[in-house]
XYZ file of C-alpha atoms in Angstrom:
586
model
C -7.743 -102.842 -73.090
C -10.282 -102.326 -75.882
C -13.698 -103.773 -75.084
C -14.782 -106.707 -77.277
C -18.157 -106.293 -78.994
C -20.555 -108.852 -80.466
C -20.170 -107.455 -84.009
C -16.530 -108.651 -83.989
C -17.561 -112.289 -83.362
C -20.533 -112.913 -85.657
C -20.498 -113.799 -89.375
C -21.172 -110.764 -91.538
C -20.134 -112.368 -94.827
C -23.470 -113.813 -96.004
C -24.237 -115.293 -99.412
C -27.904 -115.378 -100.442
C -28.812 -118.569 -102.350
C -31.864 -119.736 -104.221
C -33.643 -122.622 -102.454
C -33.165 -124.597 -105.677
C -29.393 -124.025 -105.777
C -27.436 -127.241 -105.752
C -25.509 -128.374 -102.699
C -22.346 -128.030 -104.802
C -23.056 -124.305 -105.194
C -23.741 -124.077 -101.451
C -20.410 -125.797 -100.705
C -18.593 -123.284 -102.905
C -20.267 -120.374 -101.059
C -19.552 -121.729 -97.573
C -15.816 -122.352 -97.584
C -14.947 -121.580 -93.933
C -16.310 -120.492 -90.548
C -16.299 -116.852 -91.640
C -18.974 -117.291 -94.347
C -22.552 -118.580 -94.294
C -25.235 -119.025 -96.958
C -28.816 -117.880 -96.334
C -32.018 -118.625 -98.217
C -35.703 -117.890 -97.794
C -38.690 -120.191 -98.285
C -42.257 -119.054 -97.666
C -41.025 -115.977 -95.787
C -38.830 -117.972 -93.416
C -35.056 -117.651 -93.415
C -32.734 -120.630 -93.366
C -28.971 -120.981 -93.204
C -26.193 -123.268 -94.391
C -22.793 -123.463 -92.617
C -19.944 -125.934 -92.841
C -21.920 -128.230 -90.504
C -24.903 -128.458 -92.890
C -22.660 -129.415 -95.806
C -22.203 -132.841 -94.213
C -25.933 -133.586 -94.614
C -27.241 -135.517 -97.646
C -29.307 -133.685 -100.225
C -29.334 -132.393 -103.773
C -30.712 -128.915 -103.282
C -29.817 -126.151 -100.829
C -33.311 -126.200 -99.292
C -32.834 -129.881 -98.372
C -29.772 -129.281 -96.148
C -30.639 -125.803 -94.853
C -31.716 -125.254 -91.236
C -34.670 -123.029 -90.422
C -34.389 -122.911 -86.606
C -32.734 -119.494 -86.311
C -34.420 -116.672 -84.423
C -34.247 -113.060 -85.623
C -32.841 -110.327 -83.403
C -32.441 -106.586 -84.080
C -29.045 -105.473 -85.443
C -28.680 -103.046 -82.525
C -27.495 -105.957 -80.370
C -24.284 -106.144 -82.405
C -22.859 -103.096 -80.608
C -23.304 -104.755 -77.206
C -20.182 -105.607 -75.180
C -19.358 -109.299 -75.010
C -19.980 -109.213 -71.249
C -23.655 -108.408 -71.932
C -24.446 -111.135 -74.494
C -28.136 -112.202 -74.658
C -28.711 -115.784 -73.491
C -30.331 -116.660 -76.839
C -26.948 -116.475 -78.593
C -25.653 -119.445 -76.609
C -28.804 -121.551 -77.169
C -29.190 -121.579 -80.945
C -28.718 -119.864 -84.287
C -29.538 -116.156 -84.561
C -30.097 -113.840 -87.539
C -29.513 -110.083 -87.043
C -31.845 -107.896 -89.044
C -31.608 -104.224 -90.047
C -34.164 -102.469 -92.260
C -35.673 -105.796 -93.297
C -32.335 -107.299 -94.341
C -30.311 -110.064 -92.699
C -26.849 -108.522 -92.088
C -25.226 -110.984 -89.658
C -25.527 -114.528 -88.394
C -24.350 -116.543 -85.402
C -24.495 -120.040 -83.923
C -23.146 -121.214 -80.546
C -20.421 -123.207 -82.306
C -19.314 -120.278 -84.468
C -19.441 -117.906 -81.491
C -17.301 -120.242 -79.411
C -14.742 -120.603 -82.237
C -14.508 -116.812 -82.606
C -14.108 -116.326 -78.848
C -11.394 -118.990 -78.703
C -9.508 -117.302 -81.550
C -9.695 -113.954 -79.701
C -8.536 -115.655 -76.511
C -5.411 -117.023 -78.246
C -4.674 -113.581 -79.737
C -4.965 -111.873 -76.344
C -2.702 -114.515 -74.786
C -0.016 -113.760 -77.372
C -0.411 -110.000 -76.850
C -0.154 -110.355 -73.074
C 2.970 -112.537 -73.319
C 4.615 -109.954 -75.603
C 3.774 -107.136 -73.166
C 5.103 -109.006 -70.132
C 8.365 -109.929 -71.859
C 8.873 -106.381 -73.160
C 8.583 -104.403 -69.906
C 11.717 -103.993 -67.799
C 9.998 -104.732 -64.474
C 9.520 -108.258 -63.179
C 5.802 -109.141 -63.247
C 4.061 -111.851 -61.217
C 0.350 -112.756 -61.213
C -1.243 -115.108 -58.657
C -4.734 -116.580 -58.464
C -7.037 -116.692 -55.447
C -5.261 -119.839 -54.208
C -1.903 -117.967 -54.309
C -0.682 -120.083 -57.224
C 1.534 -118.361 -59.791
C -0.240 -117.977 -63.145
C 2.163 -115.526 -64.824
C 5.926 -115.045 -64.437
C 7.764 -112.960 -67.053
C 11.388 -113.046 -68.246
C 12.422 -110.068 -66.075
C 11.225 -112.000 -63.008
C 13.302 -114.997 -64.141
C 16.399 -112.789 -64.349
C 15.761 -110.992 -61.047
C 15.115 -114.079 -58.903
C 16.870 -116.794 -60.913
C 13.669 -118.892 -61.044
C 12.561 -120.245 -64.427
C 8.903 -119.834 -65.369
C 8.527 -123.603 -65.775
C 9.615 -124.116 -62.169
C 7.143 -121.727 -60.557
C 4.028 -121.559 -62.766
C 1.100 -123.450 -61.246
C 2.781 -123.702 -57.838
C 2.106 -121.844 -54.610
C 4.163 -118.668 -54.387
C 4.649 -119.356 -50.658
C 6.996 -122.198 -51.619
C 9.454 -119.671 -53.038
C 9.030 -116.419 -51.058
C 7.998 -115.080 -47.661
C 6.862 -111.589 -46.665
C 4.874 -111.237 -49.900
C 3.358 -107.840 -50.624
C 1.279 -109.136 -53.544
C -0.588 -111.520 -51.188
C -1.252 -108.682 -48.775
C -2.536 -106.444 -51.597
C -4.936 -109.175 -52.738
C -6.094 -110.167 -49.245
C -6.647 -106.597 -48.020
C -7.804 -105.151 -51.361
C -5.165 -102.419 -51.305
C -3.074 -100.874 -54.070
C 0.638 -100.270 -53.460
C 2.607 -97.730 -55.513
C 6.438 -97.542 -55.649
C 6.980 -99.058 -52.207
C 10.329 -100.395 -51.066
C 10.205 -104.168 -50.528
C 12.641 -106.929 -49.585
C 10.982 -110.110 -50.957
C 13.982 -112.363 -50.275
C 17.550 -112.244 -49.049
C 19.851 -109.826 -50.912
C 17.104 -108.609 -53.247
C 15.658 -105.105 -52.983
C 12.862 -103.784 -55.185
C 10.387 -100.961 -55.638
C 7.019 -102.643 -56.013
C 3.590 -101.846 -57.419
C 0.882 -104.327 -56.385
C -2.906 -104.528 -56.686
C -5.743 -107.077 -56.324
C -7.503 -108.541 -59.379
C -11.283 -108.259 -59.077
C -14.101 -110.025 -60.930
C -17.668 -109.033 -60.107
C -16.321 -107.292 -56.980
C -14.675 -110.532 -55.821
C -10.899 -110.940 -55.457
C -9.670 -113.596 -57.874
C -5.941 -112.959 -57.535
C -3.227 -110.318 -57.402
C -0.554 -108.753 -59.621
C 2.746 -107.085 -58.817
C 5.452 -105.321 -60.863
C 8.889 -104.925 -59.268
C 11.857 -102.741 -60.267
C 15.250 -103.994 -59.112
C 17.253 -101.514 -56.962
C 19.525 -104.131 -55.379
C 22.716 -102.593 -56.756
C 21.833 -99.133 -55.421
C 20.959 -100.519 -51.980
C 24.098 -102.661 -51.754
C 26.283 -99.717 -52.723
C 24.561 -97.561 -50.127
C 25.088 -100.217 -47.471
C 28.771 -100.439 -48.340
C 29.052 -96.676 -48.039
C 27.266 -96.828 -44.686
C 29.480 -99.357 -42.937
C 32.599 -97.195 -42.843
C 31.324 -93.649 -42.339
C 33.020 -93.293 -38.960
C 36.280 -94.543 -40.427
C 36.103 -91.980 -43.231
C 35.561 -89.167 -40.778
C 38.502 -90.210 -38.621
C 40.727 -90.713 -41.663
C 39.847 -87.257 -42.949
C 40.956 -85.761 -39.640
C 44.210 -87.681 -39.763
C 44.854 -86.629 -43.349
C 44.279 -82.996 -42.406
C 46.897 -83.333 -39.670
C 49.467 -85.173 -41.782
C 49.147 -83.141 -44.969
C 51.678 -80.331 -44.984
C 49.655 -78.525 -47.594
C 46.035 -79.064 -48.470
C 45.198 -79.937 -52.046
C 43.866 -76.821 -53.760
C 41.304 -78.970 -55.601
C 40.076 -80.862 -52.535
C 36.840 -78.869 -52.682
C 36.129 -80.320 -56.141
C 34.117 -83.442 -55.410
C 33.874 -86.413 -57.757
C 35.821 -89.080 -59.641
C 33.885 -89.252 -62.913
C 35.936 -89.005 -66.131
C 34.638 -85.507 -66.910
C 35.594 -84.091 -63.503
C 38.980 -85.850 -63.461
C 39.790 -84.401 -66.888
C 38.717 -80.904 -65.808
C 40.814 -81.039 -62.609
C 43.826 -82.333 -64.534
C 43.591 -79.463 -67.011
C 43.042 -76.910 -64.232
C 46.174 -78.085 -62.374
C 48.279 -77.512 -65.482
C 46.777 -74.078 -66.123
C 46.925 -72.887 -62.481
C 50.666 -72.143 -62.503
C 50.360 -69.824 -65.510
C 48.942 -66.319 -65.797
C 46.840 -67.129 -68.869
C 43.153 -66.197 -68.766
C 40.835 -69.123 -68.095
C 37.253 -69.526 -69.351
C 34.971 -71.859 -67.377
C 31.896 -73.108 -69.256
C 28.983 -75.161 -68.004
C 25.396 -75.031 -66.844
C 24.383 -72.996 -63.832
C 25.249 -74.774 -60.576
C 28.018 -77.029 -61.960
C 30.674 -75.548 -59.658
C 32.409 -72.918 -61.786
C 33.221 -70.700 -58.787
C 34.623 -73.714 -56.877
C 36.987 -74.389 -59.789
C 37.949 -70.714 -60.018
C 38.899 -70.598 -56.320
C 40.831 -73.855 -56.639
C 42.831 -72.520 -59.597
C 43.639 -69.337 -57.663
C 44.772 -71.340 -54.602
C 46.930 -73.640 -56.723
C 48.507 -70.684 -58.546
C 50.338 -69.445 -55.407
C 49.472 -65.873 -56.323
C 49.868 -63.684 -53.261
C 46.944 -61.368 -53.970
C 43.286 -61.844 -53.169
C 40.600 -63.803 -54.980
C 37.901 -61.295 -55.944
C 34.653 -62.295 -57.621
C 31.914 -60.288 -59.327
C 28.709 -61.362 -61.050
C 28.584 -59.368 -64.272
C 24.845 -59.895 -64.589
C 24.035 -58.555 -61.119
C 24.999 -54.895 -61.769
C 23.706 -52.323 -64.206
C 25.929 -50.861 -66.926
C 26.327 -47.651 -64.885
C 27.525 -49.417 -61.739
C 29.747 -52.131 -63.175
C 32.353 -49.674 -64.467
C 32.850 -48.031 -61.076
C 32.856 -51.465 -59.383
C 35.566 -52.815 -61.674
C 37.771 -49.749 -62.069
C 36.884 -47.579 -59.065
C 36.456 -43.791 -59.200
C 38.224 -40.568 -58.224
C 36.908 -38.120 -55.670
C 34.076 -36.049 -57.160
C 33.756 -38.256 -60.240
C 29.962 -38.118 -60.014
C 27.191 -36.918 -57.734
C 27.088 -38.939 -54.546
C 30.632 -40.297 -54.959
C 32.763 -40.784 -51.833
C 34.999 -37.722 -51.422
C 37.959 -40.022 -50.828
C 37.363 -41.965 -54.020
C 37.163 -45.734 -54.188
C 39.417 -48.542 -55.414
C 37.844 -50.874 -57.962
C 37.925 -54.674 -57.988
C 40.887 -54.715 -60.379
C 42.963 -52.799 -57.819
C 41.750 -55.028 -54.973
C 42.735 -58.113 -56.967
C 46.207 -56.781 -57.856
C 48.634 -59.677 -57.538
C 45.733 -62.092 -57.300
C 42.760 -63.321 -59.332
C 39.593 -61.592 -60.544
C 36.710 -63.981 -61.209
C 34.189 -62.561 -63.702
C 31.121 -64.735 -63.300
C 28.430 -64.650 -66.011
C 30.753 -62.825 -68.402
C 28.149 -63.226 -71.131
C 25.916 -60.731 -69.288
C 28.513 -57.915 -69.328
C 27.258 -54.842 -71.235
C 28.922 -54.485 -74.623
C 30.350 -51.031 -73.857
C 32.138 -52.486 -70.830
C 33.584 -55.302 -72.920
C 35.753 -52.744 -74.761
C 37.252 -51.438 -71.507
C 37.846 -54.963 -70.176
C 39.654 -55.860 -73.399
C 41.958 -52.852 -72.999
C 42.860 -53.884 -69.438
C 43.661 -57.432 -70.586
C 45.912 -56.057 -73.332
C 47.682 -53.220 -71.535
C 47.526 -54.349 -67.873
C 46.449 -50.823 -66.864
C 43.283 -48.722 -66.676
C 41.925 -45.372 -65.522
C 39.568 -44.854 -62.629
C 36.215 -43.240 -63.445
C 36.943 -39.497 -63.484
C 40.697 -40.093 -63.198
C 43.574 -39.259 -65.540
C 46.345 -41.290 -63.950
C 46.814 -44.851 -65.246
C 46.691 -47.621 -62.651
C 49.039 -50.553 -63.359
C 47.833 -53.970 -62.142
C 48.879 -57.615 -62.285
C 45.599 -59.530 -62.283
C 44.875 -63.038 -63.462
C 41.413 -63.208 -65.130
C 39.103 -66.198 -64.777
C 35.746 -65.827 -66.515
C 32.709 -68.092 -66.416
C 29.500 -68.415 -68.380
C 26.615 -70.791 -69.059
C 25.761 -69.081 -72.344
C 26.916 -69.933 -75.869
C 29.319 -67.076 -76.535
C 29.794 -68.118 -80.170
C 26.114 -67.492 -80.900
C 26.290 -64.204 -78.997
C 29.192 -63.151 -81.251
C 27.123 -63.985 -84.341
C 24.249 -61.917 -82.912
C 26.519 -58.966 -82.101
C 26.029 -59.351 -78.333
C 29.620 -60.255 -77.442
C 32.896 -58.940 -78.849
C 34.883 -61.476 -80.833
C 38.249 -59.921 -79.856
C 37.383 -60.177 -76.143
C 36.266 -63.788 -76.670
C 39.694 -64.754 -78.011
C 41.430 -62.898 -75.154
C 39.408 -64.826 -72.560
C 39.327 -68.160 -74.382
C 43.032 -68.980 -74.134
C 42.184 -72.081 -72.089
C 38.614 -73.391 -71.687
C 37.323 -75.868 -69.118
C 33.950 -77.522 -69.730
C 32.280 -78.646 -66.492
C 29.794 -81.519 -67.011
C 26.242 -81.283 -65.616
C 25.412 -83.523 -62.648
C 23.069 -85.724 -64.710
C 26.091 -86.772 -66.807
C 28.166 -87.806 -63.796
C 25.703 -89.636 -61.558
C 28.498 -91.821 -60.199
C 29.676 -88.732 -58.238
C 26.324 -88.256 -56.460
C 27.049 -90.557 -53.436
C 30.303 -88.728 -52.712
C 28.624 -85.321 -53.132
C 25.786 -86.432 -50.833
C 27.978 -87.508 -47.945
C 30.329 -84.554 -48.201
C 27.331 -82.213 -48.289
C 25.690 -83.916 -45.304
C 28.856 -83.569 -43.249
C 29.034 -79.855 -44.079
C 25.389 -79.046 -43.319
C 25.338 -81.143 -40.148
C 28.255 -79.101 -38.829
C 26.273 -75.911 -39.517
C 22.761 -76.803 -38.390
C 23.224 -79.713 -35.972
C 26.599 -79.436 -34.326
C 27.564 -82.695 -32.621
C 24.824 -84.681 -34.380
C 25.430 -87.295 -37.045
C 22.967 -87.122 -39.916
C 25.024 -89.242 -42.305
C 22.496 -92.098 -42.319
C 20.574 -92.363 -45.588
C 17.759 -94.793 -46.361
C 18.123 -96.804 -49.600
C 15.002 -95.321 -51.183
C 16.359 -91.790 -50.676
C 19.699 -92.604 -52.314
C 17.834 -94.255 -55.204
C 15.718 -91.110 -55.647
C 18.803 -88.838 -55.625
C 20.525 -91.040 -58.209
C 17.489 -91.111 -60.530
C 16.655 -87.370 -60.466
C 17.974 -85.323 -63.432
C 19.185 -82.293 -61.358
C 18.452 -79.354 -63.667
C 20.060 -77.117 -61.026
C 23.124 -79.396 -60.814
C 25.330 -79.423 -57.674
C 23.782 -76.210 -56.357
C 20.323 -77.828 -56.384
C 21.694 -81.005 -54.761
C 23.243 -78.996 -51.910
C 19.966 -77.130 -51.478
C 18.114 -80.451 -51.111
C 20.731 -81.841 -48.693
C 20.501 -78.777 -46.443
C 16.711 -79.123 -46.432
C 16.961 -82.803 -45.493
C 19.347 -82.094 -42.610
C 17.148 -79.296 -41.239
C 13.859 -81.221 -41.496
C 15.129 -84.638 -40.339
C 13.515 -85.808 -37.084
C 16.319 -88.172 -36.091
C 19.689 -89.198 -37.450
C 18.223 -90.920 -40.551
C 17.370 -89.038 -43.734
C 14.330 -90.295 -45.675
C 12.348 -89.430 -48.784
C 9.625 -87.889 -46.616
C 11.411 -84.513 -46.625
C 12.128 -84.419 -50.374
C 10.513 -81.515 -52.232
C 7.595 -82.369 -54.512
C 9.523 -81.544 -57.687
C 12.244 -84.097 -56.847
C 9.651 -86.788 -56.083
C 7.883 -85.985 -59.340
C 11.198 -86.294 -61.201
C 11.523 -90.039 -60.454
C 9.495 -92.391 -58.255
C 6.986 -91.178 -55.676
C 5.791 -92.181 -52.197
C 8.707 -94.510 -51.571
C 8.590 -96.076 -48.123
C 11.025 -98.204 -46.181
C 10.334 -101.155 -43.962
C 12.833 -102.565 -41.548
C 15.984 -101.895 -43.610
C 18.881 -100.903 -41.308
C 20.234 -97.311 -41.382
C 23.012 -96.593 -43.886
C 26.180 -94.412 -43.714
C 29.318 -93.731 -45.854
C 32.417 -95.755 -46.920
C 36.113 -95.305 -47.725
C 37.216 -94.721 -51.302
C 39.205 -97.969 -51.357
C 36.147 -99.998 -50.318
C 34.033 -98.052 -52.801
C 36.439 -99.124 -55.585
C 36.220 -102.730 -54.385
C 32.455 -102.595 -54.548
C 32.525 -100.914 -57.966
C 34.690 -103.789 -59.182
C 32.140 -106.325 -57.919
C 29.198 -104.481 -59.529
C 30.933 -104.152 -62.913
C 32.063 -107.793 -62.807
C 28.511 -108.952 -62.112
C 27.040 -106.789 -64.899
C 29.586 -108.089 -67.433
C 28.928 -111.715 -66.508
C 25.146 -111.306 -66.673
C 25.371 -109.713 -70.153
C 27.951 -112.196 -71.525
C 30.539 -109.385 -71.583
C 28.446 -107.201 -73.879
C 29.808 -103.817 -72.776
C 26.920 -101.817 -74.238
C 24.375 -103.979 -72.384
C 26.456 -103.906 -69.182
C 26.710 -100.101 -69.283
C 22.929 -99.844 -69.758
C 22.346 -102.259 -66.852
C 24.634 -100.191 -64.604
C 22.997 -96.930 -65.709
C 26.266 -95.315 -66.850
C 27.632 -94.185 -70.249
C 29.677 -96.749 -72.162
C 32.732 -94.454 -72.008
C 32.519 -94.493 -68.195
C 32.391 -98.300 -68.197
C 35.522 -98.473 -70.389
C 37.278 -96.021 -68.082
C 36.272 -97.967 -64.967
C 37.371 -101.293 -66.485
C 40.767 -99.818 -67.333
C 41.065 -98.173 -63.907
C 40.134 -101.401 -62.071
C 42.172 -103.600 -64.455
C 39.124 -105.615 -65.488
C 39.662 -107.768 -68.593
C 37.155 -110.355 -69.939
C 39.526 -113.261 -69.162
C 39.998 -112.106 -65.602
C 36.346 -111.260 -65.050
C 35.157 -114.738 -65.983
C 37.145 -116.230 -63.132
C 35.481 -114.036 -60.541
C 32.258 -114.788 -58.724
C 29.587 -112.161 -59.178
C 27.607 -110.887 -56.265
C 24.658 -113.209 -55.626
C 21.283 -111.861 -56.575
C 18.481 -114.227 -55.712
């Protein structure tokens, strides 16, 4: 906060009067506490303020006071904390280059300070009611002196009910008291101040002249995340056993079982892929790196019932000289160093099956012409060969680049684009489908535990870790998430995964140094119980926002379209929601 200086509190609007000016003229000059009249008699300066106007007299010299001392103008730049004692004892003139430039009396100084105090009070109230965190300030007797609107909403305690009272009457296990008593600062620490309320807290002591005069804390509500994690935890064993039973009962596994998630974007992509799988039409998968394009390509191939193999190639991993022989193969003696028996290319290996061309945007332009011919004629020639090879190959291509811009820049053939772009699937980035993260986490943990810790169960996740995973933006998408999960499984000391093993970049992407107290370990849940809990969370958010869907979606941290979809899926209507009881949040 900007430091207050003496020059902001004194009167700088001075009117110089003749000693023989009438009191009426003086009254006109001194109209408020921001103006003063000064006059000089026999080399001594006098002053007239609103107080002197009440005195009887005809001339200005008769009501003027001449008791002011003169101080150098350099004092005006002093901070208010370093005020000279003379300012509180009597009137003071401030002189610069032989001129009186400012004036002060104890009464005027007090009035100016009181006005500043009221302004700062209003500014502080506006700040506290604007921030999203709940803020509480206590004095050295542990009485509450500040309690903002976010704190009222979080704990259901009105400011009028708690201000001026001991905070011990409302809460136990208080971190703000500990921070004040032990003179410690707490940053982003998990805390459970009361039953069914979970927060990340920042707390610090308030010091005056090196003495503790109180404490302040700011808390961010993560109750919904913790409750969801606890619900997921309670039925992890049941999920695992049910999965085994489903594997036994299912006559045929779902080709898209490897696609994890129930967000609207993923559901739409899977639905489209199921319809396309039975055809032989080329498929173009678009999305950021790590969104699962190869997983979708394999699922489409499996669902297609094509008898041939699924062959994949990264078009950006091979040079222009090698990619032709890799795709189309070569005849014996086609070039120096070639196998004397020749070699079948990937198109031949994928005959009757699917060829997945990953990063199609990186394919050299000269190879794009040959690929186009294969798509049109269903045949090609090996390098160095003169006999056409007929193939039946379904093409699935993938890219994270904007092919339309590449066409405009002459980097990608427009005719090949239309051949590949018969059907396009857009895969959403992980940051746009955060509701899928818990399911991805527990499926990934099960997979990596089976690889690195056979027989062990590392499906327990602390609340702070799940909160961190949900808040991070995941620039590397699902691939980055799986990388983090494998790291957590490998580095975990016991059967509980914590934020301690998170990489620095993930911690920097959301909150840092999160710790956990005595919260019980957490595991996964069934999908039916997850839907039940989702219903409770959405119902609570709608009730707390008076059924304002935009506000409810913001409170839940999901797009409004996802909220509409969830309400329709869970059959939640405003009339029905109002009859339900929201989850208690004290």
